[in-house]
Coordinates of C-alpha atoms in Angstrom, one line a residue:
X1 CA -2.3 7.9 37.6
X2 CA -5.0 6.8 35.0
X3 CA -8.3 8.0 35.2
X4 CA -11.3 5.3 35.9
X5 CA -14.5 5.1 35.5
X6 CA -17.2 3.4 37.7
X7 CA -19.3 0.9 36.2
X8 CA -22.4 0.0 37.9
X9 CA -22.6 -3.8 39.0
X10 CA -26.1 -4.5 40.9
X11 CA -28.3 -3.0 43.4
X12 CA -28.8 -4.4 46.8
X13 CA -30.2 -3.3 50.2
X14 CA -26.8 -2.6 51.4
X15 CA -26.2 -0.2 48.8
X16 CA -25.1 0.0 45.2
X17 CA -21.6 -1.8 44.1
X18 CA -19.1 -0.4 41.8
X19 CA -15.9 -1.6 40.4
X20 CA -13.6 0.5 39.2
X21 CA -12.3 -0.2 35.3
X22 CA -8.6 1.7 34.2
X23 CA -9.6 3.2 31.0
X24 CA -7.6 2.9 27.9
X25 CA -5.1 6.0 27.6
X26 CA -3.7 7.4 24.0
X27 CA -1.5 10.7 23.7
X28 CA -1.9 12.8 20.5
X29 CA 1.4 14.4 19.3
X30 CA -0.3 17.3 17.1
X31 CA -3.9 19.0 17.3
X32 CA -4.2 19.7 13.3
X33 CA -6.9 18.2 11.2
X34 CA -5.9 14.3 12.0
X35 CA -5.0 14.9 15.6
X36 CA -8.4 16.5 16.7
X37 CA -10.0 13.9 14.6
X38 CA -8.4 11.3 16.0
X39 CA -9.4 12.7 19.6
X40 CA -13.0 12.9 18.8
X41 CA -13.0 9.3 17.3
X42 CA -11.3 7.8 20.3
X43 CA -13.3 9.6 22.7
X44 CA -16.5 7.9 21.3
X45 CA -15.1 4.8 21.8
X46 CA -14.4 5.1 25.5
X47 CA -10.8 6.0 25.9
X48 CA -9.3 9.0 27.5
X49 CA -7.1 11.3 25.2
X50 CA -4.3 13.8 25.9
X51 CA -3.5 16.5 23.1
X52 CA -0.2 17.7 22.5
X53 CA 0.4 20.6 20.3
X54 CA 3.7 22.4 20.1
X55 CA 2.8 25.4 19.0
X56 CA 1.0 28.3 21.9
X57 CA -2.4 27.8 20.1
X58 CA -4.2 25.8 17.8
X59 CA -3.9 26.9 14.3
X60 CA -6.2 27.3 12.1
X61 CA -4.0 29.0 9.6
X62 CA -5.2 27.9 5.7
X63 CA -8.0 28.7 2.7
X64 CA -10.3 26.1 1.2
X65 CA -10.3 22.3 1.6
X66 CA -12.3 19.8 -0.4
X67 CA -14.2 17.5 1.8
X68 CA -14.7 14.3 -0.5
X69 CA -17.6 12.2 0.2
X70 CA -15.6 9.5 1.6
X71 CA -14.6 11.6 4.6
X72 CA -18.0 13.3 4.4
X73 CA -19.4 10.1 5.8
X74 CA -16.3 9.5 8.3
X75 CA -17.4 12.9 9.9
X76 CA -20.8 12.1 9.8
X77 CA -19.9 9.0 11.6
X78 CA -18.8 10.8 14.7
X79 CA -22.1 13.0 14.5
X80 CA -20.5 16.2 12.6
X81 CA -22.4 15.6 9.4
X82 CA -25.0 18.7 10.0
X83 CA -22.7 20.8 11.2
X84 CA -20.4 20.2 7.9
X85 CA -22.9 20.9 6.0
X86 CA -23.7 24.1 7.4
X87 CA -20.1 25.2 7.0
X88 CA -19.7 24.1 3.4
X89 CA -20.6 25.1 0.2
X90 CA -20.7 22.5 -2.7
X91 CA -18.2 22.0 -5.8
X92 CA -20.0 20.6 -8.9
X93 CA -18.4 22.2 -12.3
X94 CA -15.1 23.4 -13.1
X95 CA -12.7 23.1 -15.8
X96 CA -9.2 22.8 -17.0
X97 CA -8.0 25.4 -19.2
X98 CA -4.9 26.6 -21.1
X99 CA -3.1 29.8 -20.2
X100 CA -5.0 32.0 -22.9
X101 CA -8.2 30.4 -21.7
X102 CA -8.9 27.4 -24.4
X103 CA -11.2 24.6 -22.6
X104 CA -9.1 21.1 -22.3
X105 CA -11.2 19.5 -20.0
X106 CA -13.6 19.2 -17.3
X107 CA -12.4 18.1 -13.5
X108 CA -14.4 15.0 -12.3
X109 CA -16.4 16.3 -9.7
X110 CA -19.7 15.4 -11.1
X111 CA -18.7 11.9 -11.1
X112 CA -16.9 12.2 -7.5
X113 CA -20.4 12.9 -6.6
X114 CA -22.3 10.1 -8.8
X115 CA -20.2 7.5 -7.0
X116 CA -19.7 8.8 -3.1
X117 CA -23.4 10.0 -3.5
X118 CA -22.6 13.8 -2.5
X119 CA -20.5 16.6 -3.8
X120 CA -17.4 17.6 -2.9
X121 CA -17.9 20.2 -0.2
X122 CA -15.7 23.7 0.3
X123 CA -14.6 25.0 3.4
X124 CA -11.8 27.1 5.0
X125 CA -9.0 25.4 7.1
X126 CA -9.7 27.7 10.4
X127 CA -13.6 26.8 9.9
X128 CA -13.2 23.0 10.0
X129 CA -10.4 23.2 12.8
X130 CA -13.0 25.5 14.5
X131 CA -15.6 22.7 13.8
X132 CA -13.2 20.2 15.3
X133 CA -12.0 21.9 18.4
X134 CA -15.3 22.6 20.0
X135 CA -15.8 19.1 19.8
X136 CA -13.0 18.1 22.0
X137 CA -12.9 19.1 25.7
X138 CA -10.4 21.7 26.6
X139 CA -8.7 20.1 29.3
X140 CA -7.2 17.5 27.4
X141 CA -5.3 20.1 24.8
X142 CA -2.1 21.3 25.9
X143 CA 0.0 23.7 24.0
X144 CA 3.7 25.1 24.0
X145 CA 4.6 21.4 24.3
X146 CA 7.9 20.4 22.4
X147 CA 7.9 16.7 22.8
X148 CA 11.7 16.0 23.4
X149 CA 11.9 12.4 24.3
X150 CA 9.0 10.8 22.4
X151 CA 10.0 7.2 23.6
X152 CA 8.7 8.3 27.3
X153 CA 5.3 8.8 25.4
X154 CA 5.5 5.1 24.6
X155 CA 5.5 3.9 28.8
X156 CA 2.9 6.3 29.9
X157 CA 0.5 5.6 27.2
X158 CA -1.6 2.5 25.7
X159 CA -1.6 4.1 22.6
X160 CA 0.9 6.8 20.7
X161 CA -0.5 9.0 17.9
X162 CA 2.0 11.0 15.7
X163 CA -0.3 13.0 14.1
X164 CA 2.7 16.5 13.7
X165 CA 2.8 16.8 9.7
X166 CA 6.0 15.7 7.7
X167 CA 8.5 16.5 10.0
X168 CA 6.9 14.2 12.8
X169 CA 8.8 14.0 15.6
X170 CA 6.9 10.6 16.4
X171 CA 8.1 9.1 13.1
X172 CA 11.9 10.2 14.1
X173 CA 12.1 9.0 17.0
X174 CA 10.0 5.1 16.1
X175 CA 10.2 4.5 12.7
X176 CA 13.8 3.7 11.1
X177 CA 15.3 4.1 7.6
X178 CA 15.2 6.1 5.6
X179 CA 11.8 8.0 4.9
X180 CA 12.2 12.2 5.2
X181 CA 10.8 14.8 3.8
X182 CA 11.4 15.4 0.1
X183 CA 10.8 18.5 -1.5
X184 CA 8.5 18.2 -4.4
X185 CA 10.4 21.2 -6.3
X186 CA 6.7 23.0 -6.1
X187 CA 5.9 26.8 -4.0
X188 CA 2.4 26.8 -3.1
X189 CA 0.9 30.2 -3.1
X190 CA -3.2 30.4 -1.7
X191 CA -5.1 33.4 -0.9
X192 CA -8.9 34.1 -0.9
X193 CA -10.7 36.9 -2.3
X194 CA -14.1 38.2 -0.5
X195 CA -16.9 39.7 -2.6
X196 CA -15.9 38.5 -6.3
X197 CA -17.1 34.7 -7.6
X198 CA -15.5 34.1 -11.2
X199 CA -18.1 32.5 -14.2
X200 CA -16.0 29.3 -13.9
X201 CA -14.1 27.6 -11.1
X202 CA -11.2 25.3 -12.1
X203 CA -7.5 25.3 -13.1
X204 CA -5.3 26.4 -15.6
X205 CA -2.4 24.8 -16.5
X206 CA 0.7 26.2 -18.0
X207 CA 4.3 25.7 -18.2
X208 CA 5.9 25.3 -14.7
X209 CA 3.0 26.5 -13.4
X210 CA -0.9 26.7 -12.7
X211 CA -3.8 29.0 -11.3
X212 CA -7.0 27.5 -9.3
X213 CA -10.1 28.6 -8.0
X214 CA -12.7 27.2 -6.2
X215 CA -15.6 28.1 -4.0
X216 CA -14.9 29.0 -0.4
X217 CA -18.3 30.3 1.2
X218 CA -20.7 32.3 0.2
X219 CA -18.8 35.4 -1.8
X220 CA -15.7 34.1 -0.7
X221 CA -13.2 32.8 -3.4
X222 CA -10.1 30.8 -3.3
X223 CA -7.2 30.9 -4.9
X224 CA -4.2 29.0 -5.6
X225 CA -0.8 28.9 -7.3
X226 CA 1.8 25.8 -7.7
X227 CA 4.6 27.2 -9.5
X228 CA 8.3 25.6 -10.2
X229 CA 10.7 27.0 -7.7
X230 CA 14.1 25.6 -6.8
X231 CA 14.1 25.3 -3.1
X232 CA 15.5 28.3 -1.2
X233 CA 14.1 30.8 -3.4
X234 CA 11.9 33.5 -2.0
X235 CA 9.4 34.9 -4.7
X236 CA 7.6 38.1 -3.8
X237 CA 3.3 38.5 -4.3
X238 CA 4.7 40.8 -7.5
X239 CA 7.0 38.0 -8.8
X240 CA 4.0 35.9 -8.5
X241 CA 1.7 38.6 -10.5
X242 CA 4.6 38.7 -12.8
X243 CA 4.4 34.8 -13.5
X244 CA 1.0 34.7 -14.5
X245 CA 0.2 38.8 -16.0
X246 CA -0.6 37.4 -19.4
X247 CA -3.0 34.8 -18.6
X248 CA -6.7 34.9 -19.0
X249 CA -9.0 37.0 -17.0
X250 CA -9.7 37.0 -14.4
X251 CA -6.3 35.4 -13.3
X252 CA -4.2 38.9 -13.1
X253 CA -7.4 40.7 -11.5
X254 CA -7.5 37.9 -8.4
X255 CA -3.7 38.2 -7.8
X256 CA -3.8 42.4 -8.3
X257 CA -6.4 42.3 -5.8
X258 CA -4.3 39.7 -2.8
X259 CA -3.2 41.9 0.0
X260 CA 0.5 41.0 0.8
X261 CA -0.2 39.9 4.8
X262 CA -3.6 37.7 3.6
X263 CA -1.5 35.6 1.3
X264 CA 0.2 31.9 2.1
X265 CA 3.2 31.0 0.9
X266 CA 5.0 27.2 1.3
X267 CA 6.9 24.9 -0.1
X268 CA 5.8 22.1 -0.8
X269 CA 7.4 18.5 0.3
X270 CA 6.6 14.7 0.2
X271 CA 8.0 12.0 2.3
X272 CA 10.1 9.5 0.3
X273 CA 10.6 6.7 0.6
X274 CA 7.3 5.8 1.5
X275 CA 7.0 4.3 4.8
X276 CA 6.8 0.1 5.0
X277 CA 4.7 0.3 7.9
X278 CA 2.6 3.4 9.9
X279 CA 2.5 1.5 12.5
X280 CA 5.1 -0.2 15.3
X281 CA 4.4 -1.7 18.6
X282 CA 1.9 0.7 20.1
X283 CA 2.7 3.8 17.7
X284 CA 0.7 5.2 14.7
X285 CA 1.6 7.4 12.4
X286 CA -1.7 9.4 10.6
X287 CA -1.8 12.4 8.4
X288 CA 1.1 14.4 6.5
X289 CA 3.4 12.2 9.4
X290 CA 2.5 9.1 7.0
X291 CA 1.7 10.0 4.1
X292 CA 2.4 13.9 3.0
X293 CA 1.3 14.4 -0.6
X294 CA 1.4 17.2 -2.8
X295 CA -1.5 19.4 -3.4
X296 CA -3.1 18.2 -7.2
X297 CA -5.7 16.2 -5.4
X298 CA -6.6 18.6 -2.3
X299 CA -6.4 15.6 -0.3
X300 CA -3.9 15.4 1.9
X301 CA -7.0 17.1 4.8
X302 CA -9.6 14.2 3.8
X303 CA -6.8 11.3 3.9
X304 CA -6.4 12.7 7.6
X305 CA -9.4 12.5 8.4
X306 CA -10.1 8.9 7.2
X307 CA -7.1 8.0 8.9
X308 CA -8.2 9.1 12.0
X309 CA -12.2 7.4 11.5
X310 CA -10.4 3.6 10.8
X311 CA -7.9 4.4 13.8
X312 CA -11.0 4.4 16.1
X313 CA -13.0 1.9 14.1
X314 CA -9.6 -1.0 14.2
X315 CA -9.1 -0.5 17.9
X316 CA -13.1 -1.0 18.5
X317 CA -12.9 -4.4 16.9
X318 CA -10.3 -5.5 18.1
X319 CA -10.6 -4.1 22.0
X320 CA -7.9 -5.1 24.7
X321 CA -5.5 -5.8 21.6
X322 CA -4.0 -2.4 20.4
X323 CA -1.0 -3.9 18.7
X324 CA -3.4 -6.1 16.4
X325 CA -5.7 -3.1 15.9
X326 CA -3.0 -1.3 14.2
X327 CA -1.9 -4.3 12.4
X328 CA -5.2 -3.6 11.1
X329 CA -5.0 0.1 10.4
X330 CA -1.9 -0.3 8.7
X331 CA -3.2 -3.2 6.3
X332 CA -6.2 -0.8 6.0
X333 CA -5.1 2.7 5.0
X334 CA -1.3 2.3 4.3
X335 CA -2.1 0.8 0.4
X336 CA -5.3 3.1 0.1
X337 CA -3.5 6.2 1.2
X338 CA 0.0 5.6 -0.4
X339 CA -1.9 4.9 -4.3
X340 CA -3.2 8.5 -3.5
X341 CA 0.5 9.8 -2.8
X342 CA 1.7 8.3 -6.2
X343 CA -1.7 9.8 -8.1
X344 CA -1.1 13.2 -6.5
X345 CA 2.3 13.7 -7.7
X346 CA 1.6 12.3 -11.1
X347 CA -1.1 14.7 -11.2
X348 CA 1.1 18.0 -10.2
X349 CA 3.9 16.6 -12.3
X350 CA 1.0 16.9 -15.1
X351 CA -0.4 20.4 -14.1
X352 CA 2.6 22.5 -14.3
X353 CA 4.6 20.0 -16.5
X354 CA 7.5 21.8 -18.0
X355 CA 7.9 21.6 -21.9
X356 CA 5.7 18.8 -21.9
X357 CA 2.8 20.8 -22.8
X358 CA 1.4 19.3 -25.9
X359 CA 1.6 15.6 -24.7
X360 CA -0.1 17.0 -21.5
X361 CA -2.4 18.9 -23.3
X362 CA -3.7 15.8 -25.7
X363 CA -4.0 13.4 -22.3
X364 CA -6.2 15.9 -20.5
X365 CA -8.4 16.0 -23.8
X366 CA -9.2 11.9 -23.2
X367 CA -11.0 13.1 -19.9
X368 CA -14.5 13.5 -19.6
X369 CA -16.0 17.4 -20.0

């Protein structure tokens, strides 16, 4: 049965009159980043959401995410901007250097910030999905829930969101051809280290490989590592300290100091093809189920969210007419996020780029310090 709500008609001596209004109805299939986001955004338009995640609880697993000014004001929008801020800590200045610590370049956050207005802003993974989740009323989350025939979703519900990461389920079982995951041929190692903020956040790139940092909170450090794996291997944490033990401090002191169960390790994978359309009948795709992207640009989290803000914003214009409203989504974030796709693995392909050091080396001198 769907829910109603009672709108109020006029007043009279006889009473008040109601009639009763059957209120627009969209199932979530995942309750990461873009699904909660997703929930909150359609919630402030009026309809009512269901959440369904298949794991037993919501995870927050992860270290830092850049929150881009862009999706800065998409939060903000749905009245989380405060809170953000209090949870984040800006990212102004870094740099990119070479394994024995030469400056190439500087990263363009200080003109990221000149043109969106603010800095990019640092936070873990578990605090934004805490951020997100207390937003969204409890009832409507369900979890344990292995969606096994998603075409049932498609009767029951106005609107169908696959929002489950790369191996979407949604995008199986609605979208043909042939668009899968890929794997990019990259292991992403990430860890954070508490009490200890290096003189200089950034990257360094070497052959088949690089090292990041950047701020988390307040003493709190990340760290990452893309290296060059074929797929199938397992590295160990002392494989990993291996890879980078004659680099420039403080790289081998960070990864001496990673505790074994505190460190993340996954590979990494794209979809390919990309997909001609996110959308089909009454079914959108959003997040790493329509656009997965390796991790040069950290934006994979923000591209989510945006996803989720023009979701809520095409089906507000367009209200009664879901079908045009994703017409609209699609036209709207499908060329935008897809450019990022193709930037993001140019940019990792550049990072940890093999024998083509030099050329790589003279590029990244063109960039602005």
């Amino acid at each position: 049965m769907a829910p109603y709500s009672l709108a109020w008609l006029h007043h009279h001596s006889c009473g008040t009159t109601y009639v009763v209004i059957e209120m627009n109805r969209a199932v979530i299939v995942g309750a990461g980043v873009g699904g909660l986001t997703t929930a909150i955004a359609l919630r402030a338009i009026g309809w009512d959401v269901s959440i369904f995640e298949r794991w037993p609880r919501i995870v927050g697993e992860g270290t830092a995410l850049g929150i881009h000014p862009d999706a800065q004001a998409g939060l903000a929008g749905l009245g989380l901007g405060e809170i953000l801020r209090e949870r984040t800590v800006p990212y102004r200045r870094a740099g990119v250097r070479t394994p024995d610590g030469r400056r190439l370049a500087g990263l363009p956050l200080e003109r990221i910030e000149r043109r969106g207005g603010a800095p990019v802003r640092m936070l873990s993974r578990v605090s934004l999905i805490e951020m997100l989740v207390q937003q969204v009323d409890p009832a409507t989350i369900s979890t344990g829930v292995e969606i096994t025939d998603p075409s049932a979703l498609r009767a029951d519900y106005d609107l169908v969101v696959g929002a489950d990461g790369v191996r979407s389920a949604v995008r199986q079982a609605f979208f043909t051809g042939t668009t899968g995951p890929r794997y990019a041929g990259i292991v992403a190692w990430r860890g954070a280290i508490k009490g200890f903020e290096p003189q200089d956040y950034g990257e360094t790139w070497g052959r088949g490989q690089m090292f990041g940092m950047t701020p988390q909170a307040p003493g709190v450090t990340n760290w990452y590592a893309p290296v060059r794996t074929p797929e199938g291997v397992r590295e160990s944490l002392d494989d990993l300290r291996a890879r980078f033990a004659d680099w420039h401090d403080p790289i081998p002191r960070v990864l001496a100091a990673a505790e074994e169960g505190a460190v993340l390790r996954h590979e990494v994978y794209e979809l390919a093809p990309p997909l001609a359309s996110y959308v089909t009948g009454n079914v959108a795709l959003i997040g790493d189920a329509a656009h997965a992207m390796a991790p040069a640009l950290g934006q994979g989290a923000c591209q989510a969210l945006l996803d989720a803000v023009e979701l809520a914003a095409c089906l507000r214009a367009h209200p009664g007419d879901v079908a045009q409203a994703l017409l609209s989504y699609d036209a709207r974030r499908r060329p935008a996020a897809q450019r990022l796709v193709a930037a993001s693995r140019w940019m990792t392909g550049l990072a940890v780029a093999g024998r083509l050091t030099g050329p790589r080396n003279a590029l990244m001198r063109l960039l602005p310090l």
